[in-house]
Coordinates of N, CA and C in Angstrom, one line a residue:
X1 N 0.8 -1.2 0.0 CA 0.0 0.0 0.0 C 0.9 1.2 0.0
X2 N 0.7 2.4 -0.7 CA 1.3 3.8 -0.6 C 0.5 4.8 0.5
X3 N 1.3 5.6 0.6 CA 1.2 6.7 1.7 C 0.8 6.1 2.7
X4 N 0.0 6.8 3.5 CA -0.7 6.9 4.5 C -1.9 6.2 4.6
X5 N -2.2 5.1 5.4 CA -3.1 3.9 5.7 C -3.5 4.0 6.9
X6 N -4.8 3.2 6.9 CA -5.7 3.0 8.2 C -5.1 2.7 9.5
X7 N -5.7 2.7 10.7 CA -5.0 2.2 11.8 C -5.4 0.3 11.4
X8 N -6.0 -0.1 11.0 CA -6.4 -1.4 11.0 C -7.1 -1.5 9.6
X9 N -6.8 -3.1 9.0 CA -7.4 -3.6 8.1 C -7.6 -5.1 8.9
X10 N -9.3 -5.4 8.8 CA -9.8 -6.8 9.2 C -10.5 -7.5 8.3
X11 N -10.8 -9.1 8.0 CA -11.4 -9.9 7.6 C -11.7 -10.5 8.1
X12 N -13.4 -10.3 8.3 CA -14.4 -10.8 9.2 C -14.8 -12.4 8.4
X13 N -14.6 -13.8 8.3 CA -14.8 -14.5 7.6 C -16.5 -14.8 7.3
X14 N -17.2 -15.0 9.0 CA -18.5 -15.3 9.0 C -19.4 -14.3 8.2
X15 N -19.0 -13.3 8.1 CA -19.7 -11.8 7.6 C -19.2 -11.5 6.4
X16 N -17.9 -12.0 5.5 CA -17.3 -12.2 4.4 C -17.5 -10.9 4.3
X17 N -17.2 -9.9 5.1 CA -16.7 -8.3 5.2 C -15.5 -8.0 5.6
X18 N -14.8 -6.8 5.2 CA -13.8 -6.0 5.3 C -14.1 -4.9 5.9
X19 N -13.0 -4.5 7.2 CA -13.2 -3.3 8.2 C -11.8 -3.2 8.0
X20 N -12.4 -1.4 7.9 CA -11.1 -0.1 8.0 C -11.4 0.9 8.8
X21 N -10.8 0.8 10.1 CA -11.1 2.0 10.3 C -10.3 2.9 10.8
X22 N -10.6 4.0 11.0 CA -9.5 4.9 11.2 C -9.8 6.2 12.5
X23 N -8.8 6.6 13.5 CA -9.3 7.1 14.5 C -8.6 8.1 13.9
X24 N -9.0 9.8 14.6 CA -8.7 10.8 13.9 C -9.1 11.9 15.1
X25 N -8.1 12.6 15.2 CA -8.7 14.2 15.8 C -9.7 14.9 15.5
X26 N -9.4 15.9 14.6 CA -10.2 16.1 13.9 C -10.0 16.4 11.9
X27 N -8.9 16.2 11.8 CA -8.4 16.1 10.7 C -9.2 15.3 9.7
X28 N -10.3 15.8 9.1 CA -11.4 14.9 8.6 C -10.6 14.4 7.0
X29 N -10.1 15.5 6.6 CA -9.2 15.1 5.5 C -8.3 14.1 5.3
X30 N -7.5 14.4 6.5 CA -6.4 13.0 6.5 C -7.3 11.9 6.9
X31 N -8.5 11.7 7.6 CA -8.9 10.4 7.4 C -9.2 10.0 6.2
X32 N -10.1 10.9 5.7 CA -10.3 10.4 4.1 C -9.2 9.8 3.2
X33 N -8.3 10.5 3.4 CA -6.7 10.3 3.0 C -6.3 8.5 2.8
X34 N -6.2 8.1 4.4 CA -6.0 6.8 5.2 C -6.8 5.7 4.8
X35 N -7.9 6.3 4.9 CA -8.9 5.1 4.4 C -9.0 4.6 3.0
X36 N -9.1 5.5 2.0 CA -9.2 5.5 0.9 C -7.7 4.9 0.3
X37 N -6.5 5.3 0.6 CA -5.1 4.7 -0.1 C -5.5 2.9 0.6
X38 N -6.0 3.1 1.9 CA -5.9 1.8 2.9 C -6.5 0.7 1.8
X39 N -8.1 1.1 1.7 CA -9.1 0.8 0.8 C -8.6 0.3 -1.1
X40 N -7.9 1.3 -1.7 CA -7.5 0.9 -2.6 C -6.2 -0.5 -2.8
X41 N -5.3 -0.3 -1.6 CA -4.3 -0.8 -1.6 C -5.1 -2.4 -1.4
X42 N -6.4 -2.6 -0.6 CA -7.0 -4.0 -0.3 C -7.5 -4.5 -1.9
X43 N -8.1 -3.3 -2.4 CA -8.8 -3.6 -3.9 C -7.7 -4.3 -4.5
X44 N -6.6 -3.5 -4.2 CA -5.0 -4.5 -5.9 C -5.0 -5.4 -5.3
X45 N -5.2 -5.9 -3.8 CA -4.8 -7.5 -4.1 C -6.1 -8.4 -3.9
X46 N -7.1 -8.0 -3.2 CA -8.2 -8.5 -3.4 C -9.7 -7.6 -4.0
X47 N -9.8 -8.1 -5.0 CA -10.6 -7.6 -5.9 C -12.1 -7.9 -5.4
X48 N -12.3 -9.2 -5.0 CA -13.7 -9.5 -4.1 C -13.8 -9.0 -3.3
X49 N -13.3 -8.2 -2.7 CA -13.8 -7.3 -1.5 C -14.8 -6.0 -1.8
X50 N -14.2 -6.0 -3.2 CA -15.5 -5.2 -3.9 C -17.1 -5.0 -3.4
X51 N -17.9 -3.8 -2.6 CA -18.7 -3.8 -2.0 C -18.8 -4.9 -0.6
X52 N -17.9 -5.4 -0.3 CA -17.9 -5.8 1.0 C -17.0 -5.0 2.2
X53 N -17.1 -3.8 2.4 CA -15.4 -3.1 2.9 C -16.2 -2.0 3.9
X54 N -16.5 -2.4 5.0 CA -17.0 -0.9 6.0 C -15.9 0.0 6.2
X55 N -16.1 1.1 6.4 CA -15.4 2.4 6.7 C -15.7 2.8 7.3
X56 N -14.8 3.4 8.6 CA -15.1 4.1 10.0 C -14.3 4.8 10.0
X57 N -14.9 6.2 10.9 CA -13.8 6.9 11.0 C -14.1 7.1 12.6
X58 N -13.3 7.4 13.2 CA -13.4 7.0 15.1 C -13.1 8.5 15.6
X59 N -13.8 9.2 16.1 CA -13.0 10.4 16.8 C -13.6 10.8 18.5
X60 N -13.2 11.5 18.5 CA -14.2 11.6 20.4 C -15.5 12.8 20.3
X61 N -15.9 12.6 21.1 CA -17.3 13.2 21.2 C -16.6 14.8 21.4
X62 N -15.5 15.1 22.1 CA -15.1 16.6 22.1 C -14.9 17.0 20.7
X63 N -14.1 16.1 20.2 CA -13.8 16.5 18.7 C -15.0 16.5 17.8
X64 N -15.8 15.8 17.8 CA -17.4 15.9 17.1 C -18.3 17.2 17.3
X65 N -18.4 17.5 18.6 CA -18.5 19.2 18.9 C -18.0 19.6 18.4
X66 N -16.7 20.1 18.3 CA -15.9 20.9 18.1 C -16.5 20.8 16.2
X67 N -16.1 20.2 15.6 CA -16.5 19.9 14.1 C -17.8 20.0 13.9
X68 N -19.1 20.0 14.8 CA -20.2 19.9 14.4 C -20.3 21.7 14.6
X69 N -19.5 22.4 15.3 CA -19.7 23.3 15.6 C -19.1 24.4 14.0
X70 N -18.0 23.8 13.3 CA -17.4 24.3 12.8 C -18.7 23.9 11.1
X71 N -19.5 23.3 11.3 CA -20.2 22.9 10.1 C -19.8 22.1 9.4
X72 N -19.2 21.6 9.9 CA -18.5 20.0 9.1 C -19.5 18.3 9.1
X73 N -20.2 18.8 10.7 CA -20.5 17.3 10.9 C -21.8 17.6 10.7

């Protein structure tokens, strides 16, 4: 994978899902960032993951104020 990646990549077998998720200040961009290089890098080697891939982005409830306040969230 290039750049900057998720804190975690999992394969849930029973659920035949893929989790990425990514914890974050509030830097909403660099998550986007993380997930998405994370996300592509799973696609080149596994292609069936195709619509099976949740995305999270994790931050704290100060930081969600703080961003809901700024009109982001």
């Amino acid at each position: 994978m290039r750049g900057k990646c998720a804190d975690f990549l999992g394969y849930h077998p029973q659920l035949d899902e893929w989790l990425i998720p990514e914890s974050k200040g509030s830097d909403m961009d660099a998550a986007y960032e993380q997930l998405n290089n994370t996300m592509k890098g799973l696609l080149a080697k596994q292609s069936v993951a195709r619509g099976k891939i949740v995305l999270q982005v994790h931050i704290s409830s100060q930081n969600y104020t703080f961003l809901s306040r700024d009109g982001m969230a």
